[in-house]
Amino acid sequence: MRLLVFGGWGQFGTELVLAAEGRHELIRPTHLEADVTDGGAVEAAVRAVRPDAVVNAAAFHRVERCEEDPGTAMAVNTVGAVNVARAAAGAGARAVLVSSDYVFDGEKGIGYAEDDRPSPVNLYGVSKAAAEQGVRIVCPDSMVVRLSGLFGHAGSSGKGGNFVESVLARASAGESLSVVDDQRLSPTAAADAAARLLELLDCAAPAGMYHLANQGSCSWFELAGAVLELSGLQAQLSPRSTGPDEVRRPRCSVLADTRTGPLGLAPTRPWRRALAWYLEARAEPRFRRSPR
Ligand SMILES: NC(=O)c1ccc[n+]([C@@H]2O[C@H](COP(=O)([O-])OP(=O)(O)OC[C@H]3O[C@@H](n4cnc5c(N)ncnc54)[C@H](OP(=O)(O)O)[C@@H]3O)[C@@H](O)[C@H]2O)c1
């Protein structure tokens, strides 16, 4: 399969490259080469590559920045998503939008299923929820894959790393950590989500919504504790509540995957096992960070 990936040099895209190695051809224009907000540039890239599937992992996703600059959030996350999906549809390719657990308000209290109604509580979530709708309208043969709390070896370029790496860095520097315990998530290895997306494409999964997450859930505080425990680093770790001045985030954005099992795909591994693998694999040359 020939895959064209927008946002392919980020955390998720980098794992997609590794997962596709030797099996699929993957082309990933840089942000400079094809800005998703530029419909003409996106269309030209799709026309030049003639892909079987187009994955849009490009995003403006630092939550605080989306509140400060909703124009850019909507331009990149929503209009960009529609541009990519429309170009894919025009070229007869499948479109895949990478979306987020933050489309939910977090009040359900248990894991969200794919058909649960989005009800975002911040502008990043609004831009992603609108993207999901837009993509479905312009490209009926599209998949939307929601992810949550990613940790990938490249680190998120938009967020300047990932949570696991920042816990490791701060603990190594001898800093103490105070981490929120009132937000639950599905921590997910970007490598596992990338592999699962390729499985969906390989088995020609039906169009629609999918949740790609490692099994289980925890709070950010518990995740920090697991990082320290599994890495053997010592640091003072204390729980805190989300502050009144912080951007509102869902209290429980756990993603339940009810769709990939019925397609015959094996369950993903629990998040702790994925985290243990991630921490070990950091030492492998192919996972070492390279300057972007
Ligand atoms: N990270 C998470 O915890 C998380 C959780 C849930 C969902 N997601 C979703 O998963 C996807 C991938 O996340 P990630 O962690 O891999 O993000 P990332 O590392 O920040 O990668 C995003 C990529 O998009 C590129 N990009 C940004 N604006 C662009 C534009 N206007 N046109 C073209 N490319 C653009 C960036 O390039 P530059 O760096 O050169 O700008 C970067 O290569 C995103 O859709 C995100 O919303 C992430």
CSV table of C-alpha atoms and ligand atoms in Angstrom, one decimal:
chain,number,residue,atom,x,y,z
A,1,MET,CA,0.0,0.0,0.0
A,2,ARG,CA,1.2,3.5,-0.7
A,3,LEU,CA,0.5,5.9,2.3
A,4,LEU,CA,0.7,9.6,2.3
A,5,VAL,CA,1.0,11.1,5.7
A,6,PHE,CA,0.5,14.7,6.6
A,7,GLY,CA,2.1,15.6,10.0
A,8,GLY,CA,4.2,12.5,9.4
A,9,TRP,CA,7.4,13.9,11.0
A,10,GLY,CA,5.8,14.1,14.5
A,11,GLN,CA,5.5,11.6,17.3
A,12,PHE,CA,2.8,9.4,15.8
A,13,GLY,CA,4.0,9.7,12.2
A,14,THR,CA,7.5,8.6,13.2
A,15,GLU,CA,6.1,5.4,14.7
A,16,LEU,CA,3.9,4.9,11.6
A,17,VAL,CA,7.1,4.9,9.5
A,18,LEU,CA,8.7,2.3,11.7
A,19,ALA,CA,5.5,0.1,11.7
A,20,ALA,CA,5.2,0.4,7.9
A,21,GLU,CA,8.9,-0.4,7.2
A,22,GLY,CA,9.3,-3.2,4.6
A,23,ARG,CA,5.6,-3.6,4.1
A,24,HIS,CA,4.2,-0.3,2.9
A,25,GLU,CA,5.6,2.6,1.0
A,26,LEU,CA,5.2,5.8,3.2
A,27,ILE,CA,5.6,9.3,1.9
A,28,ARG,CA,5.6,12.2,4.4
A,29,PRO,CA,5.9,15.8,3.3
A,30,THR,CA,7.2,18.1,5.9
A,31,HIS,CA,5.0,21.0,7.3
A,32,LEU,CA,7.0,23.3,5.0
A,33,GLU,CA,6.4,21.2,1.9
A,34,ALA,CA,2.7,20.8,2.4
A,35,ASP,CA,0.8,22.9,4.9
A,36,VAL,CA,-2.6,21.3,5.5
A,37,THR,CA,-4.3,24.7,5.8
A,38,ASP,CA,-3.4,25.3,2.1
A,39,GLY,CA,-5.9,23.3,0.1
A,40,GLY,CA,-4.0,23.7,-3.1
A,41,ALA,CA,-0.7,22.4,-1.6
A,42,VAL,CA,-2.5,19.4,-0.1
A,43,GLU,CA,-4.2,18.6,-3.4
A,44,ALA,CA,-1.0,18.8,-5.3
A,45,ALA,CA,0.8,16.5,-2.8
A,46,VAL,CA,-2.0,13.9,-3.1
A,47,ARG,CA,-2.1,14.2,-6.9
A,48,ALA,CA,1.7,13.7,-7.1
A,49,VAL,CA,1.8,10.7,-4.8
A,50,ARG,CA,-1.3,8.9,-5.9
A,51,PRO,CA,-1.7,7.1,-2.6
A,52,ASP,CA,-4.0,4.3,-1.6
A,53,ALA,CA,-4.6,6.0,1.8
A,54,VAL,CA,-4.0,9.5,3.2
A,55,VAL,CA,-3.4,9.8,6.9
A,56,ASN,CA,-3.7,13.3,8.5
A,57,ALA,CA,-1.7,13.4,11.7
A,58,ALA,CA,-1.0,17.2,11.4
A,59,ALA,CA,-2.2,19.1,14.4
A,60,PHE,CA,-2.0,22.3,16.4
A,61,HIS,CA,-2.6,20.6,19.7
A,62,ARG,CA,-1.1,22.4,22.6
A,63,VAL,CA,-4.3,22.9,24.6
A,64,GLU,CA,-3.3,26.3,26.1
A,65,ARG,CA,-2.3,27.6,22.6
A,66,CYS,CA,-5.6,26.6,21.1
A,67,GLU,CA,-7.4,28.7,23.7
A,68,GLU,CA,-5.1,31.7,22.9
A,69,ASP,CA,-5.3,31.3,19.2
A,70,PRO,CA,-8.5,29.6,18.1
A,71,GLY,CA,-8.1,30.8,14.6
A,72,THR,CA,-5.0,28.7,14.1
A,73,ALA,CA,-6.6,25.7,16.0
A,74,MET,CA,-9.6,25.8,13.6
A,75,ALA,CA,-7.4,26.4,10.5
A,76,VAL,CA,-5.0,23.5,11.2
A,77,ASN,CA,-7.2,21.0,13.0
A,78,THR,CA,-10.5,21.5,11.3
A,79,VAL,CA,-10.0,23.2,7.9
A,80,GLY,CA,-6.7,21.3,7.4
A,81,ALA,CA,-8.5,18.0,8.1
A,82,VAL,CA,-11.3,18.8,5.6
A,83,ASN,CA,-8.6,19.8,3.0
A,84,VAL,CA,-6.8,16.5,3.4
A,85,ALA,CA,-10.0,14.4,3.4
A,86,ARG,CA,-11.4,16.2,0.3
A,87,ALA,CA,-8.2,15.7,-1.6
A,88,ALA,CA,-8.1,12.0,-0.7
A,89,ALA,CA,-11.7,11.6,-1.8
A,90,GLY,CA,-10.9,13.4,-5.1
A,91,ALA,CA,-8.0,10.9,-5.7
A,92,GLY,CA,-10.1,7.8,-4.8
A,93,ALA,CA,-7.9,7.2,-1.7
A,94,ARG,CA,-9.0,6.3,1.8
A,95,ALA,CA,-8.8,9.1,4.3
A,96,VAL,CA,-7.7,8.7,7.9
A,97,LEU,CA,-8.1,11.5,10.4
A,98,VAL,CA,-6.1,11.2,13.6
A,99,SER,CA,-8.4,12.7,16.3
A,100,SER,CA,-8.4,12.9,20.1
A,101,ASP,CA,-10.0,11.8,23.3
A,102,TYR,CA,-10.5,15.5,24.0
A,103,VAL,CA,-13.6,15.5,21.9
A,104,PHE,CA,-15.4,14.2,25.0
A,105,ASP,CA,-16.3,16.2,28.1
A,106,GLY,CA,-15.1,13.5,30.5
A,107,GLU,CA,-18.3,13.4,32.6
A,108,LYS,CA,-19.3,9.8,31.6
A,109,GLY,CA,-17.1,8.4,34.3
A,110,ILE,CA,-16.2,5.2,32.4
A,111,GLY,CA,-14.6,4.6,29.0
A,112,TYR,CA,-16.1,6.3,26.0
A,113,ALA,CA,-17.3,4.1,23.1
A,114,GLU,CA,-16.8,5.1,19.5
A,115,ASP,CA,-20.5,6.2,19.1
A,116,ASP,CA,-20.6,8.3,22.3
A,117,ARG,CA,-21.5,11.9,21.5
A,118,PRO,CA,-18.6,14.4,21.5
A,119,SER,CA,-19.1,17.3,23.8
A,120,PRO,CA,-15.7,19.1,24.1
A,121,VAL,CA,-14.8,21.3,27.0
A,122,ASN,CA,-12.0,23.3,25.4
A,123,LEU,CA,-11.2,24.8,22.0
A,124,TYR,CA,-8.7,22.1,21.0
A,125,GLY,CA,-11.6,19.5,21.5
A,126,VAL,CA,-14.0,21.8,19.5
A,127,SER,CA,-11.6,21.9,16.6
A,128,LYS,CA,-11.1,18.1,16.6
A,129,ALA,CA,-14.9,17.4,17.0
A,130,ALA,CA,-15.6,19.7,14.0
A,131,ALA,CA,-12.9,18.0,12.0
A,132,GLU,CA,-14.4,14.6,12.6
A,133,GLN,CA,-17.7,15.8,11.2
A,134,GLY,CA,-16.2,17.7,8.3
A,135,VAL,CA,-14.1,14.7,7.3
A,136,ARG,CA,-17.1,12.4,7.3
A,137,ILE,CA,-19.0,14.8,5.1
A,138,VAL,CA,-16.4,15.3,2.4
A,139,CYS,CA,-15.0,11.8,2.4
A,140,PRO,CA,-17.5,9.0,3.1
A,141,ASP,CA,-14.8,6.3,2.9
A,142,SER,CA,-12.9,7.8,5.8
A,143,MET,CA,-11.8,6.4,9.1
A,144,VAL,CA,-11.4,8.6,12.2
A,145,VAL,CA,-9.0,7.2,14.8
A,146,ARG,CA,-9.0,8.7,18.2
A,147,LEU,CA,-5.9,8.6,20.3
A,148,SER,CA,-5.1,9.5,24.0
A,149,GLY,CA,-2.1,10.3,26.0
A,150,LEU,CA,0.5,9.3,23.5
A,151,PHE,CA,4.1,8.4,24.3
A,152,GLY,CA,6.3,7.9,21.3
A,153,HIS,CA,10.1,7.9,21.0
A,154,ALA,CA,10.2,11.0,18.8
A,155,GLY,CA,8.2,13.0,21.3
A,156,SER,CA,5.5,15.3,20.2
A,157,SER,CA,6.8,18.2,18.2
A,158,GLY,CA,3.7,20.3,18.9
A,159,LYS,CA,3.9,19.7,22.6
A,160,GLY,CA,7.7,19.7,22.9
A,161,GLY,CA,8.1,16.1,24.0
A,162,ASN,CA,5.7,13.9,25.9
A,163,PHE,CA,4.6,13.3,29.5
A,164,VAL,CA,6.8,10.2,30.0
A,165,GLU,CA,9.9,12.0,28.8
A,166,SER,CA,9.2,15.1,30.9
A,167,VAL,CA,8.8,12.9,34.1
A,168,LEU,CA,12.1,11.2,33.2
A,169,ALA,CA,13.9,14.5,32.6
A,170,ARG,CA,12.6,16.1,35.8
A,171,ALA,CA,13.4,13.1,38.0
A,172,SER,CA,16.9,12.8,36.5
A,173,ALA,CA,17.4,16.5,37.3
A,174,GLY,CA,16.5,15.8,40.9
A,175,GLU,CA,13.2,17.9,40.7
A,176,SER,CA,10.1,17.0,42.7
A,177,LEU,CA,6.9,16.3,40.7
A,178,SER,CA,3.4,17.5,41.5
A,179,VAL,CA,1.0,15.9,39.0
A,180,VAL,CA,-2.8,16.1,38.6
A,181,ASP,CA,-4.8,13.1,39.9
A,182,ASP,CA,-8.2,14.3,38.8
A,183,GLN,CA,-7.9,13.6,35.1
A,184,ARG,CA,-8.0,10.0,33.8
A,185,LEU,CA,-6.8,8.8,30.4
A,186,SER,CA,-5.8,5.8,28.3
A,187,PRO,CA,-2.0,6.2,28.1
A,188,THR,CA,-1.0,4.8,24.7
A,189,ALA,CA,2.3,3.9,23.1
A,190,ALA,CA,2.4,5.7,19.7
A,191,ALA,CA,4.0,2.5,18.3
A,192,ASP,CA,0.9,0.4,19.3
A,193,ALA,CA,-1.5,3.0,17.9
A,194,ALA,CA,0.5,3.2,14.6
A,195,ALA,CA,0.6,-0.6,14.3
A,196,ARG,CA,-3.1,-0.8,14.9
A,197,LEU,CA,-3.9,1.8,12.3
A,198,LEU,CA,-1.9,-0.2,9.7
A,199,GLU,CA,-3.9,-3.4,10.7
A,200,LEU,CA,-7.1,-1.5,10.1
A,201,LEU,CA,-5.9,-0.4,6.7
A,202,ASP,CA,-4.6,-3.9,5.9
A,203,CYS,CA,-7.9,-5.5,6.7
A,204,ALA,CA,-9.9,-2.9,4.8
A,205,ALA,CA,-11.8,-1.9,7.9
A,206,PRO,CA,-15.1,-0.3,7.3
A,207,ALA,CA,-15.3,3.5,7.3
A,208,GLY,CA,-16.1,5.0,10.6
A,209,MET,CA,-14.8,5.8,14.1
A,210,TYR,CA,-12.1,3.8,15.9
A,211,HIS,CA,-10.5,4.1,19.3
A,212,LEU,CA,-6.8,3.1,19.2
A,213,ALA,CA,-5.6,2.9,22.8
A,214,ASN,CA,-3.7,0.6,25.0
A,215,GLN,CA,-5.9,-1.3,27.5
A,216,GLY,CA,-6.7,0.1,30.9
A,217,SER,CA,-6.6,3.6,32.3
A,218,CYS,CA,-5.0,5.7,35.0
A,219,SER,CA,-4.6,9.3,36.2
A,220,TRP,CA,-1.6,11.4,35.2
A,221,PHE,CA,-0.4,11.1,38.8
A,222,GLU,CA,-0.5,7.3,38.5
A,223,LEU,CA,1.2,7.4,35.1
A,224,ALA,CA,4.0,9.5,36.6
A,225,GLY,CA,4.3,6.9,39.5
A,226,ALA,CA,4.5,4.1,37.0
A,227,VAL,CA,7.2,5.9,35.0
A,228,LEU,CA,9.3,6.3,38.1
A,229,GLU,CA,8.7,2.7,39.3
A,230,LEU,CA,9.5,1.1,35.9
A,231,SER,CA,12.5,3.3,35.2
A,232,GLY,CA,14.0,2.9,38.7
A,233,LEU,CA,14.4,6.7,39.1
A,234,GLN,CA,13.7,8.3,42.4
A,235,ALA,CA,11.8,11.5,42.8
A,236,GLN,CA,9.4,13.1,45.2
A,237,LEU,CA,5.9,12.7,43.6
A,238,SER,CA,2.8,14.3,45.0
A,239,PRO,CA,-0.8,14.5,43.7
A,240,ARG,CA,-2.6,17.8,43.0
A,241,SER,CA,-5.9,18.9,41.7
A,242,THR,CA,-6.4,20.8,38.4
A,243,GLY,CA,-6.2,24.5,39.3
A,244,PRO,CA,-9.1,26.9,38.7
A,245,ASP,CA,-7.0,29.0,36.2
A,246,GLU,CA,-6.0,26.0,34.1
A,247,VAL,CA,-7.7,25.3,30.8
A,248,ARG,CA,-10.5,22.9,31.3
A,249,ARG,CA,-9.8,19.3,30.4
A,250,PRO,CA,-12.0,16.2,30.5
A,251,ARG,CA,-11.9,14.5,33.9
A,252,CYS,CA,-12.1,11.1,32.4
A,253,SER,CA,-11.3,10.7,28.7
A,254,VAL,CA,-10.7,7.0,28.7
A,255,LEU,CA,-11.2,5.4,25.3
A,256,ALA,CA,-12.9,2.0,25.0
A,257,ASP,CA,-12.1,0.1,21.9
A,258,THR,CA,-15.2,-1.9,20.9
A,259,ARG,CA,-14.6,-2.1,17.2
A,260,THR,CA,-11.3,-3.7,16.4
A,261,GLY,CA,-12.0,-7.0,18.2
A,262,PRO,CA,-15.0,-7.8,16.1
A,263,LEU,CA,-12.7,-7.2,13.0
A,264,GLY,CA,-10.6,-10.1,14.3
A,265,LEU,CA,-7.7,-8.0,15.6
A,266,ALA,CA,-6.0,-9.1,18.8
A,267,PRO,CA,-6.5,-6.8,21.9
A,268,THR,CA,-3.8,-4.2,22.4
A,269,ARG,CA,-1.5,-4.7,25.4
A,270,PRO,CA,-2.2,-3.0,28.7
A,271,TRP,CA,-0.7,0.5,29.1
A,272,ARG,CA,1.8,-0.6,31.8
A,273,ARG,CA,3.3,-3.2,29.6
A,274,ALA,CA,3.4,-0.8,26.7
A,275,LEU,CA,5.2,1.7,29.0
A,276,ALA,CA,7.7,-0.9,30.2
A,277,TRP,CA,8.5,-1.7,26.5
A,278,TYR,CA,8.8,2.0,25.7
A,279,LEU,CA,11.3,2.6,28.6
A,280,GLU,CA,13.4,-0.3,27.5
A,281,ALA,CA,13.3,0.5,23.8
A,282,ARG,CA,14.6,4.1,24.5
A,283,ALA,CA,18.1,2.7,24.5
A,284,GLU,CA,17.8,1.1,21.0
A,285,PRO,CA,19.5,3.1,18.2
A,286,ARG,CA,16.4,3.1,16.0
A,287,PHE,CA,14.4,4.9,18.7
A,288,ARG,CA,17.0,7.5,19.6
A,289,ARG,CA,15.8,11.0,19.1
A,290,SER,CA,17.2,12.7,16.0
A,291,PRO,CA,17.1,16.5,15.7
A,292,ARG,CA,14.2,17.6,13.5
B,1,LIG,N1,0.2,13.6,21.6
B,1,LIG,C1,-0.9,13.2,22.2
B,1,LIG,O1,-0.9,12.9,23.4
B,1,LIG,C2,-2.2,13.0,21.4
B,1,LIG,C3,-3.3,12.6,22.1
B,1,LIG,C4,-4.5,12.5,21.4
B,1,LIG,C5,-4.5,12.8,20.0
B,1,LIG,N2,-3.4,13.2,19.4
B,1,LIG,C6,-3.5,13.5,18.0
B,1,LIG,O2,-2.5,12.7,17.3
B,1,LIG,C7,-2.0,13.4,16.2
B,1,LIG,C8,-0.5,13.2,16.2
B,1,LIG,O3,0.0,13.8,17.4
B,1,LIG,P1,1.6,13.8,17.7
B,1,LIG,O4,1.8,13.7,19.1
B,1,LIG,O5,2.3,13.0,16.7
B,1,LIG,O6,1.8,15.4,17.2
B,1,LIG,P2,3.2,16.1,16.8
B,1,LIG,O7,4.4,15.3,17.2
B,1,LIG,O8,3.1,17.5,17.3
B,1,LIG,O9,3.1,16.0,15.2
B,1,LIG,C9,2.3,16.9,14.5
B,1,LIG,C10,2.9,17.1,13.1
B,1,LIG,O10,2.1,17.9,12.4
B,1,LIG,C11,2.9,18.9,11.7
B,1,LIG,N3,2.1,20.1,11.5
B,1,LIG,C12,1.6,21.0,12.4
B,1,LIG,N4,0.9,21.9,11.7
B,1,LIG,C13,0.9,21.6,10.4
B,1,LIG,C14,0.3,22.2,9.3
B,1,LIG,N5,-0.4,23.3,9.3
B,1,LIG,N6,0.5,21.5,8.1
B,1,LIG,C15,1.2,20.4,8.0
B,1,LIG,N7,1.8,19.8,9.0
B,1,LIG,C16,1.6,20.4,10.2
B,1,LIG,C17,4.0,19.1,12.7
B,1,LIG,O11,5.1,19.7,12.0
B,1,LIG,P3,6.0,20.8,12.6
B,1,LIG,O12,6.5,20.3,13.9
B,1,LIG,O13,7.1,21.1,11.6
B,1,LIG,O14,5.1,22.0,12.8
B,1,LIG,C18,4.3,17.7,13.2
B,1,LIG,O15,5.1,17.0,12.3
B,1,LIG,C19,-2.5,14.8,16.2
B,1,LIG,O16,-3.7,14.8,15.4
B,1,LIG,C20,-3.0,15.0,17.7
B,1,LIG,O17,-4.1,15.8,17.7
B,1,LIG,C21,-2.2,13.3,20.1
